[in-house]
XYZ file of C-alpha atoms in Angstrom:
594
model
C -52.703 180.173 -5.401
C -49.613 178.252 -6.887
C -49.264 174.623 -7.206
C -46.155 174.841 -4.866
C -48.524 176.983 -2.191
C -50.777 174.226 -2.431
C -48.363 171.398 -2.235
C -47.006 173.176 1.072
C -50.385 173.442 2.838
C -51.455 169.939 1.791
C -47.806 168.538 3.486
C -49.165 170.916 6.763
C -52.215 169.142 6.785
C -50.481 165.637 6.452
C -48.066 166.395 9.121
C -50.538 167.642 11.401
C -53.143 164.716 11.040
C -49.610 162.683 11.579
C -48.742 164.475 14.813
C -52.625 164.084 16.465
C -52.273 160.305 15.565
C -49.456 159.877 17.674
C -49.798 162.454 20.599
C -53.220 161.031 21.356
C -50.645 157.807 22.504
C -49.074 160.050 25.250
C -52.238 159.856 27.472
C -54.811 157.264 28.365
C -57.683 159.674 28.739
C -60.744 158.381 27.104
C -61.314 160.734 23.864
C -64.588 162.591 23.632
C -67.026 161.222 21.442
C -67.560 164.663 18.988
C -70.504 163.170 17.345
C -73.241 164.600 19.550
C -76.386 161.854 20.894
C -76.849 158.988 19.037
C -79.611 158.422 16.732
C -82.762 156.785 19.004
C -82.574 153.277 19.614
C -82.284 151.139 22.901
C -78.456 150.412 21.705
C -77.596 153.870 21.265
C -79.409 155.845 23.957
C -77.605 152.706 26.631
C -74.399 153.334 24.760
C -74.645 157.307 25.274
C -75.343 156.768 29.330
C -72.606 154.341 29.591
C -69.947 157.015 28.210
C -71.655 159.598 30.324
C -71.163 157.322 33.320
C -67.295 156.460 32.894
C -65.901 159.846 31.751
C -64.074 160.926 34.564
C -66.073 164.173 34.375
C -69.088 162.381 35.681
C -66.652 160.138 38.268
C -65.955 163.636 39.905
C -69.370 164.991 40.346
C -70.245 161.414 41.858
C -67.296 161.952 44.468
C -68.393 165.399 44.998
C -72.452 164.620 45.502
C -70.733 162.119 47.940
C -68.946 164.558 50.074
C -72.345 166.554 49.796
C -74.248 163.649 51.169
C -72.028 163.135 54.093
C -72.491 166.934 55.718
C -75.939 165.963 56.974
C -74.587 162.383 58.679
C -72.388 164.735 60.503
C -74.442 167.530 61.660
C -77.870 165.547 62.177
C -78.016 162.231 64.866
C -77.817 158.779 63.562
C -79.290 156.423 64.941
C -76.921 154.230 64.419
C -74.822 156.049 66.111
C -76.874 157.386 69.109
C -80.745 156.925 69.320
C -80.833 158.785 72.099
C -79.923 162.222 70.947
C -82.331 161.300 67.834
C -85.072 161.233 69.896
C -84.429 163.979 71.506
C -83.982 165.754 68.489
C -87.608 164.577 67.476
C -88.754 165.782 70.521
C -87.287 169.519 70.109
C -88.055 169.601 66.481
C -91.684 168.503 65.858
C -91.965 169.872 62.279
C -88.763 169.010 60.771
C -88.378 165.339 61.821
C -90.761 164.250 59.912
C -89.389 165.648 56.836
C -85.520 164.453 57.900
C -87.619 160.889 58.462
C -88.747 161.003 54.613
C -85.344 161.735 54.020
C -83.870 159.116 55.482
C -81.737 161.867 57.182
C -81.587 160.197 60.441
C -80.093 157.109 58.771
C -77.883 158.821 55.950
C -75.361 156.228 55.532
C -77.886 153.454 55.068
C -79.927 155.518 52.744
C -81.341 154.873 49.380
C -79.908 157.866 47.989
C -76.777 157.974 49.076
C -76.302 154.211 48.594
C -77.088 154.865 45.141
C -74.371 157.513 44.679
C -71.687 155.287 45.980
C -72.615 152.759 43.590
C -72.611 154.995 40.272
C -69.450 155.954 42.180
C -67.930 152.665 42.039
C -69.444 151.871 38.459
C -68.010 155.031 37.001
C -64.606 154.921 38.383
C -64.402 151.323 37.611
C -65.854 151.876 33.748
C -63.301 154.479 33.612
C -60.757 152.857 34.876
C -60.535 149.516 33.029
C -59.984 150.783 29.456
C -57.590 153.146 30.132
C -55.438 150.631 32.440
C -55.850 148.134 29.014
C -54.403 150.556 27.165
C -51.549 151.814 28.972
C -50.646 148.295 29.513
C -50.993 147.912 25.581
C -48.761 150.969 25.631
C -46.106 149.453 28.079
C -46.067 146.688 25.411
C -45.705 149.358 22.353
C -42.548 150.527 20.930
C -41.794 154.252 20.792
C -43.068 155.751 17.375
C -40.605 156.939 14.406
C -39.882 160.421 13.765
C -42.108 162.933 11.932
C -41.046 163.945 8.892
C -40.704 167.430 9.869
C -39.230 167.921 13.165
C -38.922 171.403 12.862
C -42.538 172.039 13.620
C -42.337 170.275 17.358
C -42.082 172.353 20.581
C -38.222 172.033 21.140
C -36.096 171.337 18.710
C -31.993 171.801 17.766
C -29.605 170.712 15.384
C -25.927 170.790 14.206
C -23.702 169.524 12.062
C -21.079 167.098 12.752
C -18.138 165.106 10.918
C -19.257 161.816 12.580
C -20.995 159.091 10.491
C -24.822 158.937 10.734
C -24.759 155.206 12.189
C -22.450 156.400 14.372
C -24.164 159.163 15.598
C -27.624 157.455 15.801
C -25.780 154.603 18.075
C -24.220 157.150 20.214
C -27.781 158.832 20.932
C -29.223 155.542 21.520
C -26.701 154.544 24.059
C -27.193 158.333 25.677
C -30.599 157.856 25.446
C -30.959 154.589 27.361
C -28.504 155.899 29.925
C -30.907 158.192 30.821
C -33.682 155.692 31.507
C -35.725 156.248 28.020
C -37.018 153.335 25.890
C -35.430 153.722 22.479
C -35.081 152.233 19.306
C -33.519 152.733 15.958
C -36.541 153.400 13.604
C -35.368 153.933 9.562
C -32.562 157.350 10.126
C -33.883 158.499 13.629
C -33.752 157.131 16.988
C -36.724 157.279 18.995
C -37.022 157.539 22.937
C -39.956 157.914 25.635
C -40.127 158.320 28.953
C -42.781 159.218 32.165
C -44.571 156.178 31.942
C -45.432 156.740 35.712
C -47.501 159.738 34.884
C -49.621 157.776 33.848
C -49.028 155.042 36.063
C -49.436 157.291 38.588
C -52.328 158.863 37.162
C -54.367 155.608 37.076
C -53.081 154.404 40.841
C -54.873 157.349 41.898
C -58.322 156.013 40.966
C -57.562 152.604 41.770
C -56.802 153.851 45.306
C -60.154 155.766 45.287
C -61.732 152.564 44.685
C -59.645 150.747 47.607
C -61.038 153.978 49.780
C -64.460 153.065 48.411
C -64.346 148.922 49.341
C -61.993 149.796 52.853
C -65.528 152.421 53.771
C -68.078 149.726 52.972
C -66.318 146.718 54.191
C -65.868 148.943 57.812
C -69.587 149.645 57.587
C -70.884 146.444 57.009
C -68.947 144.612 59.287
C -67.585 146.636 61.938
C -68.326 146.302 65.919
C -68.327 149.169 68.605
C -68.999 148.636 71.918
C -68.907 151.294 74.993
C -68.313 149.810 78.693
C -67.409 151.399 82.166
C -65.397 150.068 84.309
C -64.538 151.220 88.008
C -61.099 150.430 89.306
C -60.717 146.421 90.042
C -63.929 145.136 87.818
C -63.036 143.786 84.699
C -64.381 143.282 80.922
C -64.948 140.257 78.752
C -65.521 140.818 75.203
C -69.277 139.360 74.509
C -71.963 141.137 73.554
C -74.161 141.153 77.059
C -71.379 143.012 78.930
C -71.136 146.233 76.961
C -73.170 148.926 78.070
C -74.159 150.235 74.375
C -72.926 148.435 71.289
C -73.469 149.514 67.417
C -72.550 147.029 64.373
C -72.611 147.100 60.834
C -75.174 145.330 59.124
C -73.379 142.277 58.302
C -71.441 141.546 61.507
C -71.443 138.481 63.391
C -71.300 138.033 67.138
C -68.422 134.853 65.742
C -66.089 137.615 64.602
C -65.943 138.732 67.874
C -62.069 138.801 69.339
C -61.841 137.132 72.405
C -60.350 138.829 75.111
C -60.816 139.926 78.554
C -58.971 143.076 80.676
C -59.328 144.532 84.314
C -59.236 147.763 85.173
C -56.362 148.195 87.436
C -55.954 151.698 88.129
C -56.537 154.614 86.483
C -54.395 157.884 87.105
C -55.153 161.449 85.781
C -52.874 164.568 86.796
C -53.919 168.237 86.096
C -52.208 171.330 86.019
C -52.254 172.611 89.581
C -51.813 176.854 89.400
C -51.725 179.538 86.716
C -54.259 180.401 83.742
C -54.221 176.599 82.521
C -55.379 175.380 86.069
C -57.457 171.978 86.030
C -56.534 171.274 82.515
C -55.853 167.961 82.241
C -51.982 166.698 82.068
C -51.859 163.032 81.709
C -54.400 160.229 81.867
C -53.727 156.699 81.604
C -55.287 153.592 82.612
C -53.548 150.404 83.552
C -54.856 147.268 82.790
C -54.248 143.594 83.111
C -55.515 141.539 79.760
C -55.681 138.422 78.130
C -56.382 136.775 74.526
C -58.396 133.544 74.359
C -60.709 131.677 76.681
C -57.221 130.871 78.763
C -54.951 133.125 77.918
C -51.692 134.325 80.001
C -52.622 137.730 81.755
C -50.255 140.847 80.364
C -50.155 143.738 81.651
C -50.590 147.507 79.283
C -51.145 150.973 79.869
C -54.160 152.433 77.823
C -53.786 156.499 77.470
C -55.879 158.893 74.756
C -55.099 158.147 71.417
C -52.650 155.054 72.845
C -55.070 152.343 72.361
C -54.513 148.672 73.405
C -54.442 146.360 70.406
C -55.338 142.772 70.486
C -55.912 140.715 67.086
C -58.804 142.916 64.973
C -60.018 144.903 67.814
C -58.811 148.504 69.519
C -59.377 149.137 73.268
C -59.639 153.450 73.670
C -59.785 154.987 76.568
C -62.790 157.716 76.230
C -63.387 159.188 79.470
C -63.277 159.009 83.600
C -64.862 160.161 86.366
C -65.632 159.286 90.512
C -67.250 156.259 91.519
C -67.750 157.129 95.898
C -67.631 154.217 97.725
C -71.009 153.219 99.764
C -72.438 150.670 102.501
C -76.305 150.646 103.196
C -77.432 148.935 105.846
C -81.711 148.619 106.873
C -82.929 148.485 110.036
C -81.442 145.345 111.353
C -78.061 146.339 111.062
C -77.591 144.341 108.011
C -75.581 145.171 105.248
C -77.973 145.140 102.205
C -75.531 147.403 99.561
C -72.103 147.757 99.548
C -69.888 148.754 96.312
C -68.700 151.716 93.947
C -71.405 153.829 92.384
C -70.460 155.310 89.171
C -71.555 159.148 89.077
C -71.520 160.590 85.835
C -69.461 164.507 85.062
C -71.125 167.576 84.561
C -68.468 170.193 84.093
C -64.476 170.007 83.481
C -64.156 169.820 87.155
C -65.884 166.461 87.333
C -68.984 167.317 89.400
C -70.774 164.610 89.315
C -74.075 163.208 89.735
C -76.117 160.195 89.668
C -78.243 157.817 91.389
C -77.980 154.877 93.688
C -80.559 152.189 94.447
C -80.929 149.223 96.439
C -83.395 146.986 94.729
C -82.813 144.429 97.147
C -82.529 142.953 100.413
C -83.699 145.859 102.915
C -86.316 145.539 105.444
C -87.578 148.234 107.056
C -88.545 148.825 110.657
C -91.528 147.145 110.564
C -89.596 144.454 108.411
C -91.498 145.040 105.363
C -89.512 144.482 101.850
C -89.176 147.785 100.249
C -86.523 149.227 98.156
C -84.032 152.610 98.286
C -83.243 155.186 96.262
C -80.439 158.384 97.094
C -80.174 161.463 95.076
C -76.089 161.502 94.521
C -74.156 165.079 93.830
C -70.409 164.108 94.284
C -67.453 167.034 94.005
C -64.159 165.773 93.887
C -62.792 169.583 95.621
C -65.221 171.116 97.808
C -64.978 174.632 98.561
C -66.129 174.377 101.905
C -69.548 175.037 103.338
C -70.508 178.815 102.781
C -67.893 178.917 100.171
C -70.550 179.101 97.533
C -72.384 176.531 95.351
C -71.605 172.973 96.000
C -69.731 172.692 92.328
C -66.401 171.328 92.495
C -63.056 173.718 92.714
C -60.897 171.121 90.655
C -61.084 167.910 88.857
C -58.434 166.193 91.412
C -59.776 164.572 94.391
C -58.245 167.090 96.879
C -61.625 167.664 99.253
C -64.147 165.024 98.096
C -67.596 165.689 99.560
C -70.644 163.317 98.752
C -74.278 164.680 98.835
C -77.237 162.129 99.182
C -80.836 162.616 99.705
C -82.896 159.912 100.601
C -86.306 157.970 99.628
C -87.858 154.725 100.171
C -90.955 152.603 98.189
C -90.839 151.470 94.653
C -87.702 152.061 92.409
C -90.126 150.667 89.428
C -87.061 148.476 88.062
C -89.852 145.284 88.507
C -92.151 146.527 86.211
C -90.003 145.520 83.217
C -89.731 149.172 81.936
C -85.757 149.946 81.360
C -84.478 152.293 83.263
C -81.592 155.156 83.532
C -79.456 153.725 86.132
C -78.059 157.458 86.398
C -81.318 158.954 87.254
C -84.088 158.383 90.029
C -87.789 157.591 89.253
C -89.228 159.250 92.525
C -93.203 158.908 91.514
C -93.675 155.839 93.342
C -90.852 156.673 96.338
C -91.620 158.545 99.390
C -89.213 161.034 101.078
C -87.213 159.846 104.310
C -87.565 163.123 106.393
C -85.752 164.972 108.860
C -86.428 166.470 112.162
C -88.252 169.311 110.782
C -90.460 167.394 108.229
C -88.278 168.268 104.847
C -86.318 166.075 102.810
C -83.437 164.102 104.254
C -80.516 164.893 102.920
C -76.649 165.346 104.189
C -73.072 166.259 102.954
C -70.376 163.779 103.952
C -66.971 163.447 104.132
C -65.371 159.836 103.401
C -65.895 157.882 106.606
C -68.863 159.785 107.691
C -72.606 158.476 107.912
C -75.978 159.623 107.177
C -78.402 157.836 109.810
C -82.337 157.096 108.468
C -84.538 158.069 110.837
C -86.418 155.747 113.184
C -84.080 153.495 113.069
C -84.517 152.443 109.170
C -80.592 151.956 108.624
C -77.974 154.465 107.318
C -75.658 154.875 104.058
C -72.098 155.415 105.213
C -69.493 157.107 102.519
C -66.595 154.221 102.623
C -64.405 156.274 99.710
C -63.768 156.917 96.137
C -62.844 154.559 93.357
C -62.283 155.856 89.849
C -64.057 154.803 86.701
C -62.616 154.947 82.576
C -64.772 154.935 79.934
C -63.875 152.758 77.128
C -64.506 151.856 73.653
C -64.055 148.486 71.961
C -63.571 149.116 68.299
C -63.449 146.914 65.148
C -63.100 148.417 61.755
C -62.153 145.937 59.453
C -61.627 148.218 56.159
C -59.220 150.798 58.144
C -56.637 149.041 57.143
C -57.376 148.823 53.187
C -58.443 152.339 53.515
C -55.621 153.259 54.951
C -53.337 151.541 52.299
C -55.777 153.230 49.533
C -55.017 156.649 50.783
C -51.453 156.258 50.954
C -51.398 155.070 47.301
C -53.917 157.550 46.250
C -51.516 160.469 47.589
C -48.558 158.338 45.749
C -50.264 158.361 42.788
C -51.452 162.135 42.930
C -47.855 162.913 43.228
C -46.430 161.262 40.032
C -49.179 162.388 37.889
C -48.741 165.920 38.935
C -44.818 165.812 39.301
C -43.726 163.636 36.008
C -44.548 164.321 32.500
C -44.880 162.511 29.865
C -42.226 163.145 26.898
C -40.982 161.720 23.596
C -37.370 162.427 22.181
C -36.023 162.021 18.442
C -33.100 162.117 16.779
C -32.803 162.041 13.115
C -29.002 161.991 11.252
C -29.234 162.373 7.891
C -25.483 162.911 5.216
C -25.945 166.139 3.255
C -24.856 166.702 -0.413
C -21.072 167.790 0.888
C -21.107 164.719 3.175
C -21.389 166.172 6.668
C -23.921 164.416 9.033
C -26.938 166.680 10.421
C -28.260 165.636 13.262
C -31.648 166.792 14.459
C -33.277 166.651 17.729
C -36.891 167.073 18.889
C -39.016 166.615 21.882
C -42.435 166.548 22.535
C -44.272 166.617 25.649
C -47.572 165.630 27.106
C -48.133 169.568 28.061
C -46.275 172.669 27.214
C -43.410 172.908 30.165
C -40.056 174.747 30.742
C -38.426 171.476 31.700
C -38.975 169.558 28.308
C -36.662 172.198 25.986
C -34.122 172.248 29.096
C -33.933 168.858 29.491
C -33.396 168.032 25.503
C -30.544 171.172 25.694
C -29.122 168.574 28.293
C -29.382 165.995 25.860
C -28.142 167.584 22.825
C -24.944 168.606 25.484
C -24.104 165.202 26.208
C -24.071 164.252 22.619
C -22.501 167.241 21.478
C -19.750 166.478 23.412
C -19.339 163.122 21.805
C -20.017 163.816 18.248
C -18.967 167.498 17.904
C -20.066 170.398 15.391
C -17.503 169.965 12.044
C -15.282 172.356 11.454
C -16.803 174.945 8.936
C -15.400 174.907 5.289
C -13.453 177.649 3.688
C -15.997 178.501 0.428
C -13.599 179.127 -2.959
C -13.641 182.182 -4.030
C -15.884 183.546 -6.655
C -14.940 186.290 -9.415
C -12.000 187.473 -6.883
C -13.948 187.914 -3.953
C -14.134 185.511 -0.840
C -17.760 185.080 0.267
C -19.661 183.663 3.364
C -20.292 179.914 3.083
C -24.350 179.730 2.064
C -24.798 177.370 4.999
C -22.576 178.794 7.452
C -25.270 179.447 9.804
C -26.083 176.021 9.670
C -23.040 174.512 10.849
C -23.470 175.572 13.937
C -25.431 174.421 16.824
C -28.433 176.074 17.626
C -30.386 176.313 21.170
C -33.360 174.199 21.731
C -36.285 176.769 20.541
C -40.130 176.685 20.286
C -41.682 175.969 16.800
C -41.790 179.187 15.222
C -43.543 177.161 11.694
C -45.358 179.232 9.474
C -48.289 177.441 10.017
C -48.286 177.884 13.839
C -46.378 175.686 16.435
C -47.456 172.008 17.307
C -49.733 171.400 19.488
C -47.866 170.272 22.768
C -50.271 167.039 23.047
C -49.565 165.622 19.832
C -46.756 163.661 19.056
C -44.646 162.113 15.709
C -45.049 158.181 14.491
C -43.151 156.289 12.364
C-alpha cells in the first residue's frame, strides 16, 4: 500500500469519527452503553438497572404491560365498581374466584401489581425524560457546528462557481438562510444553519404528555366521587352523601369536596319511533330540571339529555336511564289512607316492562285492627296488548295502554329485622297470601283509575296513574381535565416528531487559484429523506439567482489547437446528489462540526 493510499484512508477515518461527533447532536436519544454489564459491585449492578429502567425501550414495554393489565379490569367485576355482580360472579364461578381473589383480579386497579407497573412507568419515563430535555435545552443554547472538511461525502450536496466575492457570497447565504427560519452563523469560510428543533421538541412533549395522562388517571382515581340516584318526576336531589342510592369514591376523597348543589326532577320526556323496521327505538330523551348552587342558591332551570350533561362547579349531572313509576293509594280496613305515592318499577326489556315491588311498612290495621304490614307483586306494561292478546309483555316503550298487575300478601315484610333489603323485590317467607273467591292468590290487572278490593273488608290498592322516573349519575373526576390536556399535547407532539426533521445546512466559499469563488453546499439530515436534497436544490436556487455561475473562460490555445478548459465541468452548477465517496456515503445520522 502507498503512503498516499494510506494518507487517504487515515483522512476517511478522521472525517468519519468527525461526522459521528456531530450527528450524535441532531437527536436527544440516550446512546447505548456498548460496553456490555458492568463488572460486580453494588455501584455497578444499580447503575446497569437504572439505564435499563430509563431507556425508552423499557418505558414502552411498561406502557404496554399496562394496557395488558387493564383487559382484566374490563372484562372481570370490580368491586369498586359494582359488588353486586362480583358476588354473583363468585357465586357462578366457585373454582376460579378464588384464584381471581389471589390475584387481586377483582380489585385490578388497586392492585399490587399493577400499581407497581404504573410506578416503574412513571420512574422510567421520567428518568428518560429529564436528561434528554437537559440536553436539548443545552442544544437550544448551542450554536450550529462548522463545516466538515469534506462536504462532498454528506447526503446532498452541490456546488458552482461564481464571480462574486467569497464574503459576499457567505453574507448572501446567511441572510437566505435566516429568511428561511434557520439558525446560522459565519464559522471560519462556511456558513452554518439548523433547523427542526421541534422534532425534537415535539418528540419530548410526547412523553411529557404521557406523564400528564399518567398524574390526570391517578389524581381521578384517588379522588374522584360517583354517585347513582333515581328520581321520579317532582322529587328532587341534594348533593350529600345519604341521598344517593349507590356511591363509589376514590381512596382519597373527602365528603368536604363535595359540590353543593341541589336539582328537581321536573319532567322527563322520551319519544320513540312510532312505525316501520326501527319501531320503539328511542328518538329523544331529555329531562328537565330545576337546580341550584350553594346552600341558597337562585333556582335555574336546564335540560339534561344523553351525553348533554348538566355542569355545576367540579361535578357532571348524566342522565343514565328511565322508566314508569304507577301511581298508588292503599287504604286498610278503616278506610284510611295508609300509602299513597309513585312506586318506581324497574325495565326488563326495550319496551320498558317493568317490575318491582311495593310495601307498606306502616300504618295499616287490619280487620281485626291488628298492626301488620303489605306487600304487592308489581308487573307494569306501559302498552298492553289486550287481554288474550298474548303474554302480558309490553307492545311499546310509550305509555299508549298502561296496565298495572299486583298480587297481594299481608304479615311480615322483614324490613324490622335490620337485614337490608331489595326494595325492588318481595321477601314472601314470612307473608301470607290475600286470596280470592276460589282460594288462589289475589291478584288483578288494572287500568289507571281502577281498584283492586282485599277481601273481607281488609282495604284495597287503587291505580291513581303513572309518573316517570330518570336515572342519574353524579360524577366528579378531577384529573379529566389534565388528562384531557395531556392527550391533546401528546397527539401534538406525535405529530411534529413524525412530520419535521431534523436538518443541518452548510455553505463553504472558498477563491480558487484563477480567482473565481466556489461555493459549496451540503445538508445533512436526522434520517435519509427525499425532502432534505429537494429542499437544499431550493436553497442553492435562491442563491443561485443572487450570486450566479461565472461565465466560463476561453482556455489559450496550445501547439495550434483550441482545447476544452480542464475545469469546464466545474463551472457549472451541479444538482444536489447523494454521496457517491469512495469510501461509501455518510451515514444520514451523523453530522459535520467546526
Amino acid at each position: 500500500m502507498s503512503n498516499t493510499e494510506t494518507d487517504v484512508t487515515r483522512d476517511e477515518r478522521q472525517d468519519r469519527r468527525e461526522l459521528g461527533e456531530a450527528g450524535s447532536q441532531l437527536s436527544t436519544a440516550p446512546v447505548e452503553d456498548s460496553g456490555g454489564v458492568p463488572g460486580l459491585g453494588l455501584v455497578g449492578w444499580a447503575r446497569w438497572f437504572w439505564r435499563q429502567l430509563t431507556s425508552m425501550r423499557v418505558a414502552l414495554i411498561l406502557l404496554f404491560l399496562l394496557s395488558l393489565g387493564a383487559i382484566p379490569g374490563s372484562l372481570i367485576p370490580q368491586n369498586n365498581v359494582d359488588k353486586t355482580k362480583v358476588e354473583a360472579f363468585r357465586e357462578a364461578h366457585g373454582t376460579l374466584a378464588p384464584l381471581y381473589d389471589k390475584l387481586q383480579l377483582f380489585d385490578v386497579y388497586s392492585s399490587v401489581w399493577f400499581s407497581a407497573i404504573y410506578i416503574l412507568l412513571f420512574v422510567s419515563l421520567i428518568g428518560c425524560i429529564v436528561p434528554r430535555s437537559l440536553q436539548f435545552a443545552g442544544q437550544l443554547r448551542g450554536r450550529p457546528p462548522g463545516a466538515p472538511s469534506r462536504l462532498t461525502r454528506l447526503p446532498a450536496y452541490t456546488t458552482w462557481r461564481t464571480e462574486a466575492d467569497p464574503e459576499q457570497v457567505r453574507e448572501l447565504a446567511l441572510a437566505l438562510l435566516k429568511r428561511r427560519r434557520f439558525r446560522a452563523r459565519i464559522a471560519g469560510n462556511a456558513v452554518a444553519a439548523e433547523k427542526g428543533y421541534l422534532r425534537e421538541a415535539g418528540n419530548l412533549l410526547f412523553h411529557v404528555s404521557l406523564i400528564v395522562i399518567l398524574l390526570g388517571f391517578a389524581a381521578g382515581q384517588l379522588f374522584k366521587s360517583e354517585g347513582g340516584k333515581l328520581i321520579v318526576e317532582g322529587d328532587g336531589f341534594s348533593n350529600t352523601l345519604t341521598q344517593y342510592d349507590d356511591f363509589r369514591s376514590g381512596s382519597m376523597f373527602s365528603t368536604d369536596d363535595m359540590e353543593p348543589f341541589s336539582f328537581t326532577l321536573d319532567e322527563f320526556t322520551g319519544t320513540y319511533e312510532k312505525s316501520g323496521p326501527n319501531k320503539g327505538t328511542p328518538r329523544t330523551f331529555q329531562a328537565e330540571v330545576t337546580y341550584s348552587e350553594g346552600v341558597d342558591g337562585k333556582g335555574k332551570k336546564a335540560v339534561i339529555e344523553v351525553n348533554k350533561p348538566l355542569k355545576v362547579g367540579g361535578s357532571k349531572v348524566f342522565l343514565l336511564s328511565h322508566g314508569y313509576a304507577p301511581v298508588v293509594s292503599v287504604t286498610d280496613a278503616r278506610g284510611k289512607v295508609v300509602y299513597k305515592g309513585a312506586v318506581p318499577l324497574l325495565p326488563i326489556d326495550n319496551n320498558i316492562t317493568s317490575t318491582g315491588a311495593i310495601k307498606v311498612n306502616d300504618g295499616y290495621r287490619n280487620t281485626k285492627g291488628e298492626k301488620e304490614q303489605l306487600g304487592f307483586n308489581a308487573f307494569f306494561v306501559p302498552t298492553f296488548a289486550g287481554a288474550g292478546q298474548g303474554n302480558m309483555f309490553s307492545q311499546f316503550p310509550g305509555l299508549g295502554y298502561p296496565v298495572l298487575a299486583l298480587s297481594a300478601y299481608h304479615g311480615s315484610l322483614g324490613t324490622d329485622s335490620g337485614i337490608p333489603q331489595n326494595v325492588y323485590q318481595l321477601d314472601t317467607r314470612k307473608l301470607k297470601e290475600f286470596e280470592d273467591s276460589e282460594g288462589r292468590l289475589l291478584k288483578k290487572r288494572l287500568l289507571p283509575g281502577e281498584t283492586l278490593e282485599l277481601p273481607d273488608g281488609a282495604g284495597s290498592v287503587t291505580f291513581e296513574g303513572v309518573k316517570e322516573w330518570a336515572s342519574f349519575q353524579v360524577s366528579q373526576q378531577p384529573g379529566n381535565g389534565a388528562a384531557l390536556a395531556g392527550a391533546v399535547a401528546a397527539i401534538g407532539g406525535l405529530i411534529g416528531s413524525l412530520f419535521i426533521q431534523r436538518r443541518r445546512v452548510w455553505v463553504r466559499t472558498t477563491a480558487d487559484a484563477d480567482g473565481i469563488t466556489v461555493v459549496e453546499m451540503a445538508g445533512l439530515g436526522r434520517s435519509e429523506s427525499a425532502k432534505l436534497p429537494e429542499e437544499l436544490a431550493d436553497l442553492a436556487a435562491s442563491l443561485h439567482a443572487e450570486a450566479p455561475t461565472a461565465p466560463e473562460r476561453e482556455a489559450e490555445p496550445e501547439s495550434g489547437s483550441a482545447s476544452e478548459p480542464e475545469d469546464a465541468t466545474a463551472s457549472r452548477t451541479s444538482e444536489p446528489r447523494e454521496s457517491a465517496d469512495p469510501a461509501g456515503p455518510a451515514d444520514p445520522a451523523e453530522g459535520a462540526r467546526a
